[in-house]
């Protein structure tokens, strides 16, 4: 099969050259050799085991963009991107490294005190700690101002009460950044971020590992906080009420991360489909020899090429510090929509076999769907883009 990374025939962008490209090769090899052979087991168990996280840490695939002084590799978002792309190109999409690396760890790096960074980041880099961020609640999804989980100050501690749901890495995570209200009367200005090390507190409970349509290998959970007490030193930021601003500052990278998965899965879908239609015959000729097949794949390759060029440009802008929230929203919205379209139309070219779970395209069809929902629904993305018109 033609490599998914090369299926579009584009040269490597400057941001993916040299050591970043070497990291992609290493990450691809790790995922293919260490994760893919056991992936059916992980899907059945509905989580990737902790030992695999620790192996990824030992291989240098956790916290690649964190500074070396905190246990990371001293890279940039470019390094995180190629790890995420390798996961999608190999087809082990349920391994929740992307959220751990490119979403959870940066909150601690950007807003944590020196003591917090030295306490948590090295352990995130080894896989001793697995990270999650608890935003969504049963009554508050894309609308983060609707969060009801409360953190009340009690001496030198905060007492946290509330419920979260749809939390990625929720069953395994032992470091959870919790979005709380420290002052419910101040709306967004009363929102704060609190770090909970789950093994060090009482009153923390994990609910069920949620039964999802796709991404079965990723544990996604309900979390309950019942008078969970954490030190006041676990507040991220110099004072209460900074949480909403912190979330808004980091959401562009989260949305770009979703775009990375989207374009990489689209590339893999095309690679698998081109291989299949070259070999499969119908009515005495290869499926690729039918004009309809050629036209459909020509359209999909064109759109995927446009998507890849757009994504690469977003990465360049983000590394330079110039990716604005509206453009990040465009990347999340458009690339996830493209991902769904490419996977759906590729499945059609597999015919009945595309509907069989033994074929990777079927799993991709299930796994792709959530991309248009999490990280802020695509409808919300359109609202954010429209605000700048």
XYZ file of C-alpha atoms in Angstrom:
389
model
C 0.000 0.000 0.000
C 1.211 3.515 -0.765
C 2.096 5.280 2.470
C -0.796 7.438 3.714
C 1.744 10.210 4.312
C 2.684 10.131 0.613
C -0.716 9.395 -0.956
C -1.260 13.027 -1.991
C 2.160 13.305 -3.604
C 2.969 16.525 -1.765
C 6.481 17.410 -0.593
C 7.005 17.481 3.137
C 6.286 20.938 4.533
C 9.192 22.782 6.126
C 7.732 22.252 9.592
C 7.872 18.451 9.139
C 11.494 18.265 7.984
C 14.627 16.961 9.693
C 14.135 15.784 13.288
C 10.341 16.234 13.091
C 10.226 13.881 10.121
C 12.426 11.427 11.994
C 10.006 11.576 14.921
C 7.129 10.755 12.550
C 8.997 7.697 11.302
C 9.727 6.567 14.845
C 6.164 7.178 16.013
C 4.766 5.329 12.984
C 7.048 2.375 13.678
C 6.101 2.341 17.385
C 2.373 2.417 16.639
C 2.689 -0.279 13.960
C 4.818 -2.607 16.094
C 3.637 -1.988 19.659
C 0.007 -0.843 19.425
C -1.499 -2.153 16.169
C -0.915 -5.889 16.913
C -2.904 -5.524 20.150
C -5.444 -3.009 18.941
C -8.318 -5.472 18.617
C -7.682 -6.410 22.253
C -7.736 -2.753 23.255
C -11.006 -2.255 21.357
C -12.531 -5.232 23.163
C -11.310 -3.992 26.569
C -12.348 -0.429 25.639
C -9.012 1.069 26.686
C -5.326 0.986 25.825
C -3.504 -0.539 28.777
C -1.297 1.491 31.078
C 1.797 -0.488 30.054
C 1.422 0.838 26.497
C 1.328 4.398 27.798
C 4.525 3.765 29.723
C 6.157 2.266 26.614
C 5.166 5.367 24.670
C 6.753 7.496 27.396
C 9.962 5.467 27.271
C 10.006 5.904 23.477
C 9.800 9.697 23.817
C 6.258 9.970 22.450
C 4.720 11.676 25.486
C 5.080 15.441 26.017
C 7.332 15.906 22.997
C 6.650 19.649 23.000
C 7.386 20.155 26.702
C 10.747 21.698 27.646
C 13.565 19.295 28.460
C 13.893 20.724 31.970
C 10.422 19.315 32.680
C 11.069 15.900 31.178
C 9.882 16.636 27.648
C 11.760 16.598 24.367
C 11.902 20.375 23.922
C 9.902 20.333 20.688
C 6.984 22.339 19.321
C 3.460 21.653 18.141
C 5.041 20.268 14.952
C 6.349 17.332 16.976
C 2.938 16.697 18.508
C 1.300 16.892 15.088
C 3.412 14.146 13.533
C 2.748 11.842 16.499
C -0.996 12.403 16.071
C -0.710 11.832 12.326
C 1.246 8.605 12.836
C -1.521 7.308 15.120
C -4.135 8.000 12.416
C -1.980 6.675 9.564
C -1.456 3.369 11.385
C -5.120 3.230 12.373
C -4.889 3.128 16.173
C -7.064 6.197 16.620
C -8.274 5.291 20.103
C -4.860 5.809 21.698
C -5.469 9.084 23.567
C -1.940 10.478 23.330
C -3.029 13.564 21.390
C -5.154 14.903 24.240
C -2.515 14.027 26.854
C 0.315 15.688 24.884
C -1.195 18.599 23.023
C -4.063 19.593 25.320
C -3.516 18.581 28.959
C 0.248 19.160 29.311
C 0.182 22.660 27.721
C -2.254 23.922 30.372
C 0.275 23.047 33.053
C 3.183 24.481 31.057
C 1.468 27.797 30.281
C -0.442 28.422 33.508
C 1.238 26.292 36.165
C 3.628 27.570 38.784
C 7.234 26.427 38.689
C 6.463 23.926 41.443
C 3.434 22.594 39.547
C 5.418 22.176 36.337
C 8.208 20.300 38.096
C 5.716 18.161 39.998
C 3.498 17.065 37.121
C 5.134 17.439 33.708
C 7.988 14.913 34.155
C 5.491 12.274 35.301
C 3.221 13.042 32.345
C 6.250 12.569 30.086
C 6.959 9.073 31.414
C 3.349 7.906 31.452
C 3.310 7.584 35.234
C 0.565 10.180 35.041
C -2.082 9.952 32.303
C -3.850 13.234 31.664
C -7.463 14.207 31.088
C -9.360 17.473 31.048
C -12.863 17.513 32.509
C -14.904 20.204 30.791
C -18.184 18.669 29.668
C -21.069 18.075 32.061
C -24.466 16.436 31.536
C -25.971 19.906 31.151
C -23.030 21.772 29.633
C -21.276 20.713 26.442
C -19.982 23.264 23.957
C -21.274 26.051 26.249
C -18.500 26.154 28.845
C -20.151 29.038 30.670
C -22.854 26.572 31.730
C -20.479 24.558 33.939
C -21.957 23.834 37.375
C -19.150 21.907 39.097
C -18.221 23.992 42.133
C -14.906 24.482 43.951
C -15.326 26.224 47.306
C -12.347 27.465 49.253
C -12.038 25.950 52.720
C -8.893 27.097 54.507
C -5.876 25.937 52.526
C -7.987 23.587 50.407
C -10.702 23.638 47.780
C -13.730 21.376 48.130
C -14.948 20.206 44.696
C -18.458 18.930 43.997
C -19.921 18.092 40.622
C -20.176 15.673 37.736
C -18.392 15.474 34.378
C -19.100 13.288 31.364
C -17.579 12.288 27.990
C -14.098 12.585 29.526
C -11.402 11.183 27.214
C -8.864 8.949 29.037
C -11.350 8.964 31.901
C -10.806 5.432 33.199
C -7.012 5.575 33.197
C -6.350 9.248 33.925
C -4.764 9.944 37.289
C -4.241 13.652 36.618
C -7.409 15.529 35.701
C -7.695 19.241 34.966
C -11.211 20.106 36.151
C -13.173 23.117 34.920
C -14.956 24.495 38.001
C -16.865 27.523 39.176
C -15.079 29.256 42.031
C -17.613 32.120 41.937
C -20.904 31.101 40.256
C -22.215 34.681 40.405
C -19.524 36.013 38.051
C -20.307 33.863 35.001
C -17.256 33.253 32.830
C -15.119 35.350 35.205
C -15.959 32.922 37.999
C -14.466 29.925 36.162
C -11.190 28.338 37.274
C -9.082 25.299 36.430
C -8.203 22.881 39.221
C -5.774 19.947 38.995
C -6.827 16.737 40.731
C -4.422 13.849 41.214
C -7.031 11.138 41.539
C -4.876 8.744 43.563
C -4.326 11.304 46.312
C -7.908 12.336 47.110
C -11.062 10.934 48.656
C -14.502 11.418 47.169
C -13.418 10.985 43.548
C -15.324 8.300 41.630
C -15.176 7.057 38.073
C -18.482 6.223 36.475
C -18.942 3.725 33.705
C -16.698 3.505 30.690
C -19.169 4.902 28.187
C -20.419 2.662 25.375
C -19.620 4.651 22.229
C -20.282 4.124 18.529
C -16.591 4.369 17.708
C -13.147 4.976 19.188
C -13.769 1.893 21.283
C -10.145 1.604 22.384
C -10.318 5.013 24.047
C -11.742 5.048 27.561
C -14.365 7.774 27.813
C -15.980 8.185 31.184
C -18.220 9.883 33.659
C -16.363 11.413 36.617
C -17.864 12.323 39.991
C -16.473 14.735 42.556
C -18.042 14.353 45.994
C -16.409 16.737 48.457
C -13.048 16.129 46.802
C -10.449 18.164 48.666
C -7.336 19.457 46.923
C -4.725 21.967 48.132
C -5.197 25.571 47.051
C -1.822 25.104 45.339
C -3.617 22.952 42.736
C -5.318 26.004 41.212
C -3.897 26.737 37.742
C -3.023 30.406 37.488
C -2.100 33.090 39.937
C -5.672 33.698 41.095
C -9.238 32.436 40.775
C -11.370 33.357 37.787
C -8.753 32.887 35.056
C -10.095 29.577 33.793
C -12.310 30.789 30.979
C -9.539 32.920 29.480
C -7.121 29.990 29.817
C -9.572 27.713 28.003
C -10.087 30.216 25.202
C -6.331 30.616 24.747
C -5.749 26.871 24.445
C -8.791 25.883 22.380
C -7.149 26.836 19.041
C -4.489 24.162 19.579
C -7.134 21.632 20.606
C -9.074 22.351 17.422
C -5.958 22.154 15.271
C -5.203 18.789 16.901
C -8.616 17.544 15.777
C -7.729 18.772 12.289
C -4.503 16.742 12.383
C -6.432 13.546 13.035
C -8.967 14.457 10.368
C -6.559 14.979 7.486
C -4.400 12.005 8.458
C -7.378 9.636 8.578
C -8.582 10.948 5.214
C -5.155 10.167 3.769
C -5.248 6.631 5.185
C -8.763 6.066 3.840
C -7.607 7.082 0.367
C -4.515 4.855 0.536
C -6.537 1.809 1.596
C -9.220 2.447 -1.011
C -6.820 2.942 -3.905
C -5.109 -0.323 -2.987
C -8.469 -2.121 -2.832
C -9.924 -0.861 -6.119
C -6.706 -1.736 -7.935
C -7.075 -5.371 -6.866
C -10.847 -5.942 -6.713
C -12.631 -6.870 -9.929
C -16.256 -6.557 -11.017
C -17.854 -7.254 -14.404
C -14.522 -8.488 -15.720
C -12.402 -5.446 -14.899
C -10.736 -3.790 -11.947
C -12.918 -1.393 -10.021
C -10.379 1.377 -10.577
C -10.901 1.022 -14.335
C -14.504 2.242 -14.057
C -14.795 5.927 -14.841
C -17.054 6.459 -11.813
C -14.315 5.151 -9.510
C -11.694 7.323 -11.160
C -13.849 10.430 -10.928
C -14.780 9.854 -7.272
C -11.177 9.248 -6.223
C -9.984 12.206 -8.287
C -12.419 14.447 -6.430
C -11.487 13.044 -3.029
C -7.756 13.311 -3.659
C -8.186 16.913 -4.802
C -10.152 17.857 -1.696
C -7.750 16.012 0.594
C -4.835 17.834 -1.037
C -6.552 21.158 -0.376
C -7.150 20.048 3.210
C -3.524 19.060 3.719
C -2.225 22.349 2.323
C -4.612 24.269 4.573
C -3.626 22.200 7.612
C 0.094 22.694 6.913
C -0.428 26.442 6.675
C -2.280 26.418 10.010
C 0.633 24.572 11.642
C 3.118 27.131 10.318
C 0.972 29.961 11.654
C 0.458 28.240 14.994
C 4.163 27.588 15.546
C 4.804 31.265 14.811
C 2.103 32.246 17.305
C -0.280 33.605 14.684
C -3.129 31.082 14.469
C -6.236 33.060 15.380
C -9.293 31.383 16.948
C -11.459 31.837 13.842
C -8.965 30.085 11.563
C -8.522 27.290 14.108
C -12.295 26.902 14.104
C -12.228 26.716 10.291
C -9.609 23.964 10.488
C -11.625 21.932 12.984
C -14.909 22.391 11.149
C -13.796 21.949 7.553
C -11.242 19.188 8.041
C -13.557 17.067 10.183
C -16.344 17.476 7.628
C -13.880 16.488 4.905
C -12.768 13.485 6.946
C -16.356 12.272 7.213
C -16.947 12.733 3.496
C -13.751 10.975 2.404
C -14.254 7.999 4.715
C -17.914 7.641 3.725
C -17.239 7.726 -0.006
C -14.241 5.418 0.315
C -16.396 2.924 2.192
C -18.859 3.005 -0.709
C -16.097 1.913 -3.087
C -15.478 -1.142 -0.916
C -19.072 -2.220 -1.518
C -20.440 -4.765 0.951
C -16.979 -5.417 2.349
C -16.811 -1.831 3.535
C -19.635 -2.619 5.944
C -17.737 -5.521 7.491
C -15.884 -4.861 10.738
C -12.902 -6.912 9.554
C -12.092 -4.160 7.045
C -10.331 -1.090 8.511
C -12.557 1.308 6.570
C -15.531 0.204 8.681
C -13.756 1.113 11.912
C -12.684 4.428 10.403
C -16.302 5.172 9.498
C -17.312 4.756 13.154
C -14.293 6.537 14.580
C -14.595 9.591 12.333
C -18.072 10.632 13.375
C -17.243 12.137 16.772
C -14.772 14.577 15.237
C -17.648 16.841 14.241
C -18.887 16.892 17.841
C -16.070 17.184 20.371
C -13.779 20.162 20.738
C -16.897 22.277 20.202
C -19.503 21.110 17.700
C -19.105 22.184 14.099
C -22.201 24.329 14.480
C -20.406 26.240 17.240
C -17.350 26.523 14.976
C -19.505 28.255 12.358
C -20.792 30.695 14.967
C -17.222 31.527 16.019
C -16.163 32.057 12.401
C -19.219 34.207 11.718
C -18.379 36.576 14.572
C -15.454 37.859 12.564
C -17.412 38.577 9.397
